[in-house]
Every structure is written in structure tokens, then in C-alpha cells.
Short mmCIF file of C-alpha atoms and ligand atoms in Angstrom, two decimals:
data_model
loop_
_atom_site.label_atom_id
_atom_site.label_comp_id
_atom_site.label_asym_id
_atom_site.label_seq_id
_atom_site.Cartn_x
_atom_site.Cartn_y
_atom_site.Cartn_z
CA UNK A 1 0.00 0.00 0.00
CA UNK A 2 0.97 3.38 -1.08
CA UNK A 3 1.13 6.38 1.12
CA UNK A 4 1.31 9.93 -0.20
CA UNK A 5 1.52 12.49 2.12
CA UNK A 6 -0.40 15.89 2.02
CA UNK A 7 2.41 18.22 2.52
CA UNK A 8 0.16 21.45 1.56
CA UNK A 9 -2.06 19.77 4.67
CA UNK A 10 1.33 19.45 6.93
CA UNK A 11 2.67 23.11 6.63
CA UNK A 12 1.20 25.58 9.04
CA UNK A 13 -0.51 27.83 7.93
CA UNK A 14 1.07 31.70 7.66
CA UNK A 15 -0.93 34.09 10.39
CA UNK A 16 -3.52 36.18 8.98
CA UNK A 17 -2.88 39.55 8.12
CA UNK A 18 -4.50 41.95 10.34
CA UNK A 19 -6.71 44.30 8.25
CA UNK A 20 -5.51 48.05 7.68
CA UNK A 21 -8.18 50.23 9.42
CA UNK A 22 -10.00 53.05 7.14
CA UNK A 23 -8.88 56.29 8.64
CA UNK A 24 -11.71 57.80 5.94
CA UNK A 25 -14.37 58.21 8.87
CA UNK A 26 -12.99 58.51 11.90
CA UNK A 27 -13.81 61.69 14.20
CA UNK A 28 -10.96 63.89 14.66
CA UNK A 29 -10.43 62.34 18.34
CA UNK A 30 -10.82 58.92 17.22
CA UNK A 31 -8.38 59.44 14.43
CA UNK A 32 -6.02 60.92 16.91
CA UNK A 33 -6.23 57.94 19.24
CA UNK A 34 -5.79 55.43 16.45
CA UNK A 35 -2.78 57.36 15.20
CA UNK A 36 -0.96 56.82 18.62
CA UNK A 37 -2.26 53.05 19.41
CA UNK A 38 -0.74 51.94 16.10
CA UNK A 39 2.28 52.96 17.75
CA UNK A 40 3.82 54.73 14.55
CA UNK A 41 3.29 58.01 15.67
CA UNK A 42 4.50 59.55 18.66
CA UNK A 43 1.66 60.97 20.50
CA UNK A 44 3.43 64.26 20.96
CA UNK A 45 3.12 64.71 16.97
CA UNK A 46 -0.56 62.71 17.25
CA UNK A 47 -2.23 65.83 17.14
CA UNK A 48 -0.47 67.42 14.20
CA UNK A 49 -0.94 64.42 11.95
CA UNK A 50 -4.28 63.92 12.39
CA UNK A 51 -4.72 67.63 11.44
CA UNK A 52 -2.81 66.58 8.00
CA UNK A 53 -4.87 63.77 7.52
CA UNK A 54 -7.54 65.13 8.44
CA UNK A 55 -7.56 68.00 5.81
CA UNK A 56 -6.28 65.61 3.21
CA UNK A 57 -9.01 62.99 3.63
CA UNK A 58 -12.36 65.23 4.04
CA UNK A 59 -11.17 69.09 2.30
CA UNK A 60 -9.03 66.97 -0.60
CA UNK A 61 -11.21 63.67 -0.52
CA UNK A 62 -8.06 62.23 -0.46
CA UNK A 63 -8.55 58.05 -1.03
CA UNK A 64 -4.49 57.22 -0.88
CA UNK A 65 -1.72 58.08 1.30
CA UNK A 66 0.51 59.33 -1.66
CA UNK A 67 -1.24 62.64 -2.26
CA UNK A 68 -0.26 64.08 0.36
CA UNK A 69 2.77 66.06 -0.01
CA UNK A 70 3.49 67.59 3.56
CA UNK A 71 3.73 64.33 5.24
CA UNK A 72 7.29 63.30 4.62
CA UNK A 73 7.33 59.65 1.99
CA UNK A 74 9.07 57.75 4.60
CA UNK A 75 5.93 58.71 6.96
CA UNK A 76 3.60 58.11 3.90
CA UNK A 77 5.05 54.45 3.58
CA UNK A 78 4.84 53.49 7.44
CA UNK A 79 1.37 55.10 7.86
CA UNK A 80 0.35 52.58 4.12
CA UNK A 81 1.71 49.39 6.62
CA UNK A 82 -1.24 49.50 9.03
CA UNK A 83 -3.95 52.13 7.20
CA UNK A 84 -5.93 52.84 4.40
CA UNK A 85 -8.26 55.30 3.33
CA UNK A 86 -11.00 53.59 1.20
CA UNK A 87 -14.23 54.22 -0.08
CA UNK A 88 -16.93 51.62 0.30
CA UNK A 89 -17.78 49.93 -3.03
CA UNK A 90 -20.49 51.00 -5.58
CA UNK A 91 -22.67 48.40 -6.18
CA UNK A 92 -24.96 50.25 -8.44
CA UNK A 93 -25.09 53.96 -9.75
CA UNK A 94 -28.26 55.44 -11.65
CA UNK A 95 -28.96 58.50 -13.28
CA UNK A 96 -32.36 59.35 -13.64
CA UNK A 97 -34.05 61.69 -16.79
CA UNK A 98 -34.22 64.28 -14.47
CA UNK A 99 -30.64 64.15 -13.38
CA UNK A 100 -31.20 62.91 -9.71
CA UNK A 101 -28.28 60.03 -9.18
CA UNK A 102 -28.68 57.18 -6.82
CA UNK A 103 -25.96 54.80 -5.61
CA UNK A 104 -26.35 51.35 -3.76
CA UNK A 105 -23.17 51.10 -1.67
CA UNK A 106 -21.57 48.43 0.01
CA UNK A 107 -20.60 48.84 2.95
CA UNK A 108 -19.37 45.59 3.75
CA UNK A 109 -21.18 41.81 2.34
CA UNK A 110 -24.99 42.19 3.12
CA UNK A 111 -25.07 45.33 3.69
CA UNK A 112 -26.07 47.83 1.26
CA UNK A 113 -28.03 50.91 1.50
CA UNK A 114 -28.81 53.85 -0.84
CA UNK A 115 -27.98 57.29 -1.27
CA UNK A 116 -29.70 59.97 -3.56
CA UNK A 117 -28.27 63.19 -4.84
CA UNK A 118 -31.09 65.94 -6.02
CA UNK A 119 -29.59 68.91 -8.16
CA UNK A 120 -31.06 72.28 -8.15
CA UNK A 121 -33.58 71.71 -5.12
CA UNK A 122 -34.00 75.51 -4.53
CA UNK A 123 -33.68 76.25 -8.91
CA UNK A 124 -32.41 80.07 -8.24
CA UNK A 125 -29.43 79.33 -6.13
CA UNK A 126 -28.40 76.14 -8.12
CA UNK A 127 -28.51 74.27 -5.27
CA UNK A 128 -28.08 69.99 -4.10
CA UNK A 129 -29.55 67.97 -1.58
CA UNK A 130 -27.76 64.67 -0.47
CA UNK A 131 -30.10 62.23 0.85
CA UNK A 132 -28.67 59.81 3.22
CA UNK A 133 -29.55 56.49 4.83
CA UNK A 134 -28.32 56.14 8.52
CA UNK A 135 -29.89 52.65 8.59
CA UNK A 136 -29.85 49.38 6.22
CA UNK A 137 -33.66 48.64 6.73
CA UNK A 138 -36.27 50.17 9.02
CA UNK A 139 -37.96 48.58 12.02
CA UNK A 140 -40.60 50.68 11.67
CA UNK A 141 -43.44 49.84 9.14
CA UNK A 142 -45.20 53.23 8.05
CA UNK A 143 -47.71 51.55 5.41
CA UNK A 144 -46.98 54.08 2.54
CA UNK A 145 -43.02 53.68 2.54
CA UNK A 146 -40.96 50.97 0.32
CA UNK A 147 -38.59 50.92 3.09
CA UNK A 148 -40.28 49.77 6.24
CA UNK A 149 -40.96 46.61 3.73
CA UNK A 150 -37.23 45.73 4.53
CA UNK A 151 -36.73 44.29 8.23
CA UNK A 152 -33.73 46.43 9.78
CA UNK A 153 -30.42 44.89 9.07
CA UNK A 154 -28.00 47.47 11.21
CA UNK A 155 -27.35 50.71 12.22
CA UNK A 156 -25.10 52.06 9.78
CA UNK A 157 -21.74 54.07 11.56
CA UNK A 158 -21.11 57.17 11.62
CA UNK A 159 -18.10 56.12 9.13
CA UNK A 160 -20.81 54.73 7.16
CA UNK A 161 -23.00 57.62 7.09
CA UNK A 162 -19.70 59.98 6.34
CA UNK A 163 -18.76 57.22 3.39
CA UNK A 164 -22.11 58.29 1.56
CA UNK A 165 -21.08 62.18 1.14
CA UNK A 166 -17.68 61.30 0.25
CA UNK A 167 -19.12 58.89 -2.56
CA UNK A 168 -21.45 61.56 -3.71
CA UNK A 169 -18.61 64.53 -3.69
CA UNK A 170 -16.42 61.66 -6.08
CA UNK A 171 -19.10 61.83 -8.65
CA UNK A 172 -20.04 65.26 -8.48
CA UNK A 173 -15.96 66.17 -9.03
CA UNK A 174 -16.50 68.15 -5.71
CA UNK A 175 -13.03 67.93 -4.29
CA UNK A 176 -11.43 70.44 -2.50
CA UNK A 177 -14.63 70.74 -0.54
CA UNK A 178 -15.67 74.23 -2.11
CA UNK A 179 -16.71 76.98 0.38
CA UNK A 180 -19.38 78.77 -2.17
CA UNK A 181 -21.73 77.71 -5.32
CA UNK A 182 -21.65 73.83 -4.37
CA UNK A 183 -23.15 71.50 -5.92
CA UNK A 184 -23.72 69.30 -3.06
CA UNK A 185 -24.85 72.10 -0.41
CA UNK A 186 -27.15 70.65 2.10
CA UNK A 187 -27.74 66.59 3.24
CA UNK A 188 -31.43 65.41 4.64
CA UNK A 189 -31.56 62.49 6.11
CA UNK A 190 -34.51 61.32 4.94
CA UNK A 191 -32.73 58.04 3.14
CA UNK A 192 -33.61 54.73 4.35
CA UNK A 193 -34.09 54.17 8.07
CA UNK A 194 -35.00 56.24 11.09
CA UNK A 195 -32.03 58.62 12.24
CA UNK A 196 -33.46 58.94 15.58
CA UNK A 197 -32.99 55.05 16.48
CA UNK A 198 -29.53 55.79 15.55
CA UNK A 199 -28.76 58.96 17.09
CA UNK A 200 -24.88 57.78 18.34
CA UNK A 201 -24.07 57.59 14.41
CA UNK A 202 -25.94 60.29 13.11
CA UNK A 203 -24.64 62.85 16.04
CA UNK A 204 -21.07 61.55 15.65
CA UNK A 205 -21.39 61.79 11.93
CA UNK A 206 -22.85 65.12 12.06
CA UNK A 207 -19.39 66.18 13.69
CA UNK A 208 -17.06 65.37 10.95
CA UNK A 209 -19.39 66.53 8.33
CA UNK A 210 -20.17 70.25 10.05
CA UNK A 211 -16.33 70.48 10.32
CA UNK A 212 -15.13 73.48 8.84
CA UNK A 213 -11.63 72.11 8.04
CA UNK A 214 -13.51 69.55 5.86
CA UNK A 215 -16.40 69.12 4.44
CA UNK A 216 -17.80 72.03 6.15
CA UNK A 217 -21.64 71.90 5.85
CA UNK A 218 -22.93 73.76 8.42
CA UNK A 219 -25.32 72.25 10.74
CA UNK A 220 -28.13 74.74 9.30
CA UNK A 221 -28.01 72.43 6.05
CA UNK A 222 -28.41 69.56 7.68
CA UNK A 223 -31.93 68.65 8.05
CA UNK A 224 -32.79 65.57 9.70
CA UNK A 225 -36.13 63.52 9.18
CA UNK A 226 -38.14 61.42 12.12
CA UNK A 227 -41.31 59.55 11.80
CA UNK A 228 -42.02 60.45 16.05
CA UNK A 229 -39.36 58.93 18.13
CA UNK A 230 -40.42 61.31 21.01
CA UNK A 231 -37.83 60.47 23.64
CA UNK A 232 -34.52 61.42 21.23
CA UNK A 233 -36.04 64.62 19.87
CA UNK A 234 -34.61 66.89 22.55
CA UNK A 235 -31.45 65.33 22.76
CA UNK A 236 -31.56 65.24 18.41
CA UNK A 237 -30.82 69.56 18.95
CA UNK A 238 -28.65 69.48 21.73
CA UNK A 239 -26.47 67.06 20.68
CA UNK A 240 -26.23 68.11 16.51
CA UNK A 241 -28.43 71.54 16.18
CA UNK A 242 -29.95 69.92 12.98
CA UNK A 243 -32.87 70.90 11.73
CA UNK A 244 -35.88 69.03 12.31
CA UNK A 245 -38.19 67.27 9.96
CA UNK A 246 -41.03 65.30 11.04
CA UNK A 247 -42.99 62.71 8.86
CA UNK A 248 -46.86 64.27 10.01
CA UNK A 249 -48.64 62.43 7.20
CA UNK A 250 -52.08 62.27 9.65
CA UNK A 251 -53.46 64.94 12.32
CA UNK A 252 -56.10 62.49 13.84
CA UNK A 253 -54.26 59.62 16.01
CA UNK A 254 -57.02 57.22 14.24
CA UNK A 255 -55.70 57.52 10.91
CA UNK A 256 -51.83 58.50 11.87
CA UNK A 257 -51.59 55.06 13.86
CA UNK A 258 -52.63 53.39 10.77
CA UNK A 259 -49.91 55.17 8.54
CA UNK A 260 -47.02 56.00 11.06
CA UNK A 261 -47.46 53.23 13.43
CA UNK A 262 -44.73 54.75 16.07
CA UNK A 263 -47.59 56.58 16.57
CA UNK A 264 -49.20 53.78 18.94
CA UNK A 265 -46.17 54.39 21.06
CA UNK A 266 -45.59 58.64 21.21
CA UNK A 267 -49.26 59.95 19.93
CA UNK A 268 -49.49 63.54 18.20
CA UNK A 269 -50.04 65.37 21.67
CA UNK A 270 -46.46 64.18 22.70
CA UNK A 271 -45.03 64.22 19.66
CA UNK A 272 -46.06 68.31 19.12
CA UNK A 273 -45.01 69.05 22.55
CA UNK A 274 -41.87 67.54 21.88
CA UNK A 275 -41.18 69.61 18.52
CA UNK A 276 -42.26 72.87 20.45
CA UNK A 277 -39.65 72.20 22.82
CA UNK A 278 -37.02 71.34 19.71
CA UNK A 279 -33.92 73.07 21.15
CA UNK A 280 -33.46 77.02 18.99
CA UNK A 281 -37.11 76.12 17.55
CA UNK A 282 -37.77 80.30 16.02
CA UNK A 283 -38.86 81.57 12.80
CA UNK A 284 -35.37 81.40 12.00
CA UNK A 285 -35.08 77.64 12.45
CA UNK A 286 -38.29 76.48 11.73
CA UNK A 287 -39.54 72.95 12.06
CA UNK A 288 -41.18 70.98 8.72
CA UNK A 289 -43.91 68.97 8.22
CA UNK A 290 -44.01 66.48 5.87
CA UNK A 291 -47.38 65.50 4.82
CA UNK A 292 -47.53 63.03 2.11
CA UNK A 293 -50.44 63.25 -0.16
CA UNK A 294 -52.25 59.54 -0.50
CA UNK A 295 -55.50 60.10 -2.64
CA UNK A 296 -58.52 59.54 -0.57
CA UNK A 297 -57.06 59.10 2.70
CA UNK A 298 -55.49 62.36 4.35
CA UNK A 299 -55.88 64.72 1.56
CA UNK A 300 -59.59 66.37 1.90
CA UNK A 301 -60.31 70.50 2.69
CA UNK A 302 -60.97 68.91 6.05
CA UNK A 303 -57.30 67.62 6.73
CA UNK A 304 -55.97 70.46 5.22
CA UNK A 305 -57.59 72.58 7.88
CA UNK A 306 -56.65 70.53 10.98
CA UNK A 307 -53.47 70.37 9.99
CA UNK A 308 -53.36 73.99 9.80
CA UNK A 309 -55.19 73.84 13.32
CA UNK A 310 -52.61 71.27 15.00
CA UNK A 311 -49.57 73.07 14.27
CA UNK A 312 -51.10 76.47 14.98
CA UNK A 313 -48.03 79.04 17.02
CA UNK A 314 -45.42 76.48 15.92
CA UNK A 315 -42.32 77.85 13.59
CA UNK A 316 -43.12 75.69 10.82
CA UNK A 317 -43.20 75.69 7.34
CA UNK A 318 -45.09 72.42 5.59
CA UNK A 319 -43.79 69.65 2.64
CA UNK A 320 -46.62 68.41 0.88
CA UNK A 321 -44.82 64.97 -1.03
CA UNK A 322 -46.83 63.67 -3.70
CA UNK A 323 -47.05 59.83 -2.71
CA UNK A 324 -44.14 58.28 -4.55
CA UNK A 325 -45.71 55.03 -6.01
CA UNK A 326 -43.46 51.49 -5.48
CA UNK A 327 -43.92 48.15 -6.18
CA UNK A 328 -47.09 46.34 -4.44
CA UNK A 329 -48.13 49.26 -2.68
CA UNK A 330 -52.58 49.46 -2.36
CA UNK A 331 -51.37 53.54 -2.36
CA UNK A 332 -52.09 56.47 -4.97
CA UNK A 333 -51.22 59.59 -5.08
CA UNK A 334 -53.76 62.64 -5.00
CA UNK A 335 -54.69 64.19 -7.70
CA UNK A 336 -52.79 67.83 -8.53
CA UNK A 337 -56.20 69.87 -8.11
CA UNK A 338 -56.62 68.17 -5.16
CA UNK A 339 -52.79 69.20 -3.58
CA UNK A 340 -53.18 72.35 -5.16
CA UNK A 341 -56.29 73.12 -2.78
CA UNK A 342 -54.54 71.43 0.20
CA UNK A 343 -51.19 74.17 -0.48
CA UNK A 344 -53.59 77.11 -0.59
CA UNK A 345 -55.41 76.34 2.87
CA UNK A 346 -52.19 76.07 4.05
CA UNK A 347 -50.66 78.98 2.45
CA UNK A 348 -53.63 81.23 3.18
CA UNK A 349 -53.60 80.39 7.17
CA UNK A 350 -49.68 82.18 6.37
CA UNK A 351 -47.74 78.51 6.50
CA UNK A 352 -45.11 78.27 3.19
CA UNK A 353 -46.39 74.71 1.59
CA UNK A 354 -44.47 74.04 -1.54
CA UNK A 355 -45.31 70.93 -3.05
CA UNK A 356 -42.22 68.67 -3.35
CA UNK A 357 -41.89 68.06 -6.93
CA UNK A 358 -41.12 64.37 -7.24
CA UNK A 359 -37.53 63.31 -8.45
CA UNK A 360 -35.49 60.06 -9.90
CA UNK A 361 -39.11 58.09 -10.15
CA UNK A 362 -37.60 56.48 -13.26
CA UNK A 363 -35.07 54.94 -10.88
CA UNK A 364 -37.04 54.64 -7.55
CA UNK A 365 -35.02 57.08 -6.15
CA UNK A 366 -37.77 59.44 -4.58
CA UNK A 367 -38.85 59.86 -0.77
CA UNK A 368 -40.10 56.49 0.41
CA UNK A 369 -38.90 54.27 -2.93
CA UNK A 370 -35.33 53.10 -1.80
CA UNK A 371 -34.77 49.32 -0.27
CA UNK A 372 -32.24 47.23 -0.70
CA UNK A 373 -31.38 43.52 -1.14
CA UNK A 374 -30.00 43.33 2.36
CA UNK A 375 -31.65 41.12 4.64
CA UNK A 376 -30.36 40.29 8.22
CA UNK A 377 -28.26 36.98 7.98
CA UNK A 378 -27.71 34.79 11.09
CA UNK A 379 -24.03 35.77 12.42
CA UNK A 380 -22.41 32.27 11.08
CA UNK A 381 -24.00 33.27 7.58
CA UNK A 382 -22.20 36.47 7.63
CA UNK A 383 -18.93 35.20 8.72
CA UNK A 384 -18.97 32.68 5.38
CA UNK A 385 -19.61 35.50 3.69
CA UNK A 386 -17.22 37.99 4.84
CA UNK A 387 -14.68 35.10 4.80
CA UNK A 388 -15.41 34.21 0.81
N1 SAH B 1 -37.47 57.45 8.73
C1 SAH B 1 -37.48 58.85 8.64
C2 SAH B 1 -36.66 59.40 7.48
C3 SAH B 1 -36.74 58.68 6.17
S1 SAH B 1 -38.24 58.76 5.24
C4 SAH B 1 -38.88 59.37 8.59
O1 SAH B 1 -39.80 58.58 8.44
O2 SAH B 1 -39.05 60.57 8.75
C5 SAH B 1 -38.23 60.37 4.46
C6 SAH B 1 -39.64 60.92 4.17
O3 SAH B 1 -40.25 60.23 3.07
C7 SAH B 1 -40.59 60.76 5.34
O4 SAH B 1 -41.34 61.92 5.55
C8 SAH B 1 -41.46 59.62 4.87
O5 SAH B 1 -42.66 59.61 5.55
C9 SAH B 1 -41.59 59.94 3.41
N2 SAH B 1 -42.07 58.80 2.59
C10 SAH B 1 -41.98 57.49 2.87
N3 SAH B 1 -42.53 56.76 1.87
C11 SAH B 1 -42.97 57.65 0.94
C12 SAH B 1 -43.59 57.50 -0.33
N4 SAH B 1 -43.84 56.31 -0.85
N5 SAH B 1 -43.89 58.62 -1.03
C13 SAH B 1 -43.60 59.84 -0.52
N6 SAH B 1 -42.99 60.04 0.66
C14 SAH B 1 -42.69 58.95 1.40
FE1 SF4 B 2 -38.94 53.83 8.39
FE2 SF4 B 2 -39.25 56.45 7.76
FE3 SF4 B 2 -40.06 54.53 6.05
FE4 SF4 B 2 -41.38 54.93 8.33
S1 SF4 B 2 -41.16 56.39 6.62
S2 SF4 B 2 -40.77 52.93 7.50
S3 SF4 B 2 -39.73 55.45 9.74
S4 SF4 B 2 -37.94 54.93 6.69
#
């Protein structure tokens, strides 16, 4: 009897190589501490690195170390041993007829979320809004929205949530951040998920993308979007000084439980006293409604003038969204006569309404459309994944 042996079997094999960790995201603290624990840079010259880096990465948009020319090569080539500065992957990028542009990125195997770009929001000044996801998934269910169809995967990070502007600005060509005429000029997040049930990555996110050494969009621009999660809406303007959206859609608790369901939980009376409390609430930082417009179910003279009733003394102005249709929805969306008399009860009773006009429907890229193919694996089902 023969015997071979399996030498490939008998040699050990080499240790894994420890991944390089993405400096792309970090806070400028975090960056600072990672700098020193990698033990390649003294932590007397910590802070002064991560200043370099730091203006490289988020004012350049900087993805390599060899850009940048005043950290000496030698430095360049020890920082490349144990970092990287990456970009998630694009799974998918659309453009729709009307110029909106959506991207499905990958933030790691699984999980995938989308971002939308809208030019010219506000047509005079030539403006962009950035709409970000700080979720993969939803756990809530609001019966209108293509989203709360997917089960939440994750949180996404603040890394995560930075990732999506930095993907955005490579497309645009919008690096050096520009401090005037940008393309890209204010982010909502009103992408998939609910920012509030993530308020750790969307406050820490907030931070690197209000810094003025960086990106630099001021917190003003910033505009983030909650269906009611009463308990975080204080702490939502004390911790970020974002402006506040929140998805109305109903001004009966009847009808607003059927379509916002969070509204079981935190009912309209809490959820108003909670945005008149909104931290720098004024006519200079006013609060919007949105108020999606389903045909035949919240969009009569009637609602128009108890919405006008319910947010009566509050700094508001109103977003009337023409119900974006999706895929095996029961849904319409109200007729335009019928908006246009909603706007002008709203209007008259001195409340700005402008009708959002939908964009990037060819590519299911307006409010309420995006989903994505992620679905929450077991843990051993994501390990075989990552590892293949
Ligand atoms: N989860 C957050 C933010 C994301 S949704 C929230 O609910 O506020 C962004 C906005 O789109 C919300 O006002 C939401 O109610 C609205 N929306 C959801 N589905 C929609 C659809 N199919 N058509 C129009 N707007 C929709
Ligand atoms: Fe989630 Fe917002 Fe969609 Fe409701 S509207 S399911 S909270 S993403």
C-alpha cells in the first residue's frame, strides 16, 4: 500500500494579516487615538498628523496616502503598513431623466443601502440635496413607505453615514470641498431608516461633516427627518443643532396610527409638545412637516384645515410629497387639483407649503422608494460570507 503524504495539509498555515483600518471616517479624536495606538506616531506629533490627515481625507477627498505632499514619503510608507483610506464599493449607480443620481453602496457583504443626490432643489441658487440612509432597513413599518418593507439589518456608523457624502462629492468632481456655489450644499436624512434610532451615528457623523476644516456643511443644512421617536427629539438639537423634519402624514391619532405606526407608542399630543420644545425652535429655524399626499385618505379640505389647526403658534413651514408610487403598494397619489387646494389652505392660514416636486421616479429614487437587497443573515451566515 501506497502512502502519499499531504504536505500542503502538513505546513502551518502563515498568520492572517490583520486588516488596515480606514482612517476615511474617523472623528478627529478617534483618528487621533488610532494614530498613537498603532504605535507609529509619537503621540506628541498625534495631534499634528491627524490635522494633516484630516484635511487631506475630508477638504481633498483624499482616497491614498501618496497625495499628500506635507507628510514626509518615509511617513507616507509606514502610515500605508497599518492604514488605508477607502471608499466603500459601488454596487450600483443610476442617473435618472431628471438628473437625480442614486448609488447602492456596500458597505461591507450584506449590507447595502442607498444614497440619492437631487440637483437644483431651490432652482435660483443652483442648489443639491444629499439624501442619506443612517440605517440598512427600518424597524418601523409606516404603510406608505418601500422601506419599512425591509426588516432592519444594522445601524449604519457614523463612518458609514460619512462614506455616503464622500461617494457623492467623487461623482459630483466636488473635491477640495468648495466653500461657495456647491453642488452638493445641504444633506437630509430622509434616506432609508430612522435617524433617531440611531442617534450615536448620526450625532457623531454630524461632527465630521459640520467640520469646517472639511467638508464644512454647516449644521443649518443639515436637516434631519423622524417619523415620532419622542424620547430622542430633545437630545436630536442638543447634541447636533440639525434641523428638524417630522414625517406628520395624519393629524387624527385614528388615521396616523394606521400610517405611522410609532404613533401607537408617542401619539401627536407628545409628539407636538416635543417639537415645540425642539432646542433654537424660532422663525429662523423652523420645524417641517411632511405630509404626504395619498389620494382619498389624508388629503380632503378637512385635513388640510386641521393640519393647519394642530400646528397652529409652531415655527413651521409644511412639505406636501406627492405619494411616490413602489412596487405592491394598495397607495395612490392625489390628484394635482386636489394638492393644489390642500397648499392654498395652508398657504392662506400664512404657512409656506411648496409641493415637493417628485424626483429620480424612473429609478425609484424618490422619498419612500429606496430598499435594498439586504436582509439580516444569522451571524455564522455572515462570517462565510465575509470570509469568501
Ligand atoms: N425614517 C425617517 C426618514 C426617512 S423617510 C422618517 O420617516 O421621517 C423620508 C420621508 O419620506 C418621510 O417623511 C417619509 O414619511 C416619506 N415617505 C416614505 N414613503 C414615501 C412615499 N412612498 N412617497 C412619498 N414620501 C414617502
Ligand atoms: Fe422607516 Fe421612515 Fe419609512 Fe417609516 S417612513 S418605514 S420610519 S424609513
Amino acid at each position: 500500500m501506497s502512502v502519499t503524504l499531504d504536505l500542503s495539509r502538513a505546513r502551518p498555515s502563515a498568520p492572517a494579516a490583520e486588516p488596515k483600518i480606514n482612517l476615511a471616517g474617523l472623528g478627529r479624536e478617534p483618528l487621533r487615538q488610532t494614530l498613537i495606538e498603532s504605535g507609529l506616531v509619537a503621540p506628541e506629533k498625534a495631534r499634528m498628523r491627524a490635522g494633516q490627515l484630516w484635511r487631506w481625507i475630508h477638504h481633498f477627498g483624499a482616497t491614498s496616502f501618496e497625495p499628500m505632499s506635507d507628510i514626509a514619503k518615509e511617513t507616507r510608507a509606514t502610515l500605508e503598513e497599518k492604514f488605508v483610506v477607502a471608499r466603500p464599493e459601488v454596487a450600483l449607480r443610476q442617473v435618472s431623466t431628471d438628473g437625480t443620481r442614486k448609488w447602492l453602496i456596500r458597505f461591507a457583504p450584506g449590507i447595502e443601502a442607498e444614497t440619492v443626490f437631487i440637483p437644483d432643489v431651490a432652482q435660483s441658487r443652483g442648489q443639491g440635496a444629499l439624501c442619506i440612509s443612517s440605517q440598512v432597513g427600518c424597524t418601523l413599518n409606516c404603510s406608505f413607505c418601500h422601506t419599512g418593507t425591509q426588516a432592519l439589518v444594522r445601524n449604519l456608523t457614523a463612518a458609514e453615514i460619512v462614506a455616503q457624502i464622500q461617494v457623492a462629492r467623487d461623482d459630483l468632481g466636488e473635491w477640495p470641498s468648495p466653500r461657495e456655489d456647491r453642488k452638493l450644499s445641504n444633506i437630509v436624512f430622509m434616506g432609508m431608516g430612522e435617524p433617531l434610532y440611531n442617534l450615536d451615528g448620526v450625532a457623531e457623523a454630524m461632527d465630521i461633516l459640520s467640520d469646517n476644516e472639511g467638508i464644512g456643511i454647516s449644521r443649518r443644512r443639515i436637516t434631519v427627518s423622524t417619523s415620532g421617536v419622542v424620547p430622542e427629539i430633545k437630545a436630536l438639537g442638543e447634541r447636533t443643532q440639525a434641523m428638524l423634519a417630522i414625517s406628520l402624514h395624519a393629524t387624527n391619532d385614528a388615521l396616523r396610527d394606521e400610517l405611522v405606526p410609532i404613533n401607537k407608542r408617542y401619539p401627536i399630543a407628545e409628539l407636538m409638545a416635543a417639537v415645540k420644545a425642539y432646542p433654537g425652535l424660532s422663525n429662523a429655524k423652523r420645524v417641517t412637516f411632511e405630509y404626504v399626499m395619498l389620494k382619498g385618505v389624508n388629503d380632503s379640505p378637512a385635513d388640510a384645515k386641521a393640519l393647519v389647526k394642530l400646528i397652529s403658534g409652531v415655527p413651521a413651514k409644511i412639505n406636501l410629497i406627492p405619494f411616490n408610487p413602489w412596487p405592491g403598494t394598495a397607495f395612490e397619489c392625489s390628484d394635482r387639483k386636489t394638492i393644489e387646494t390642500f397648499a392654498a389652505i395652508v398657504n392662506r392660514a400664512g404657512y409656506a407649503a411648496p409641493v415637493r416636486k417628485p424626483r429620480g421616479r424612473d429609478i425609484l429614487a424618490a422619498c419612500g422608494q429606496l430598499k435594498s437587497e439586504s436582509e439580516k443573515l444569522r451571524a455564522s451566515a455572515r462570517r462565510k460570507a465575509e470570509a469568501s
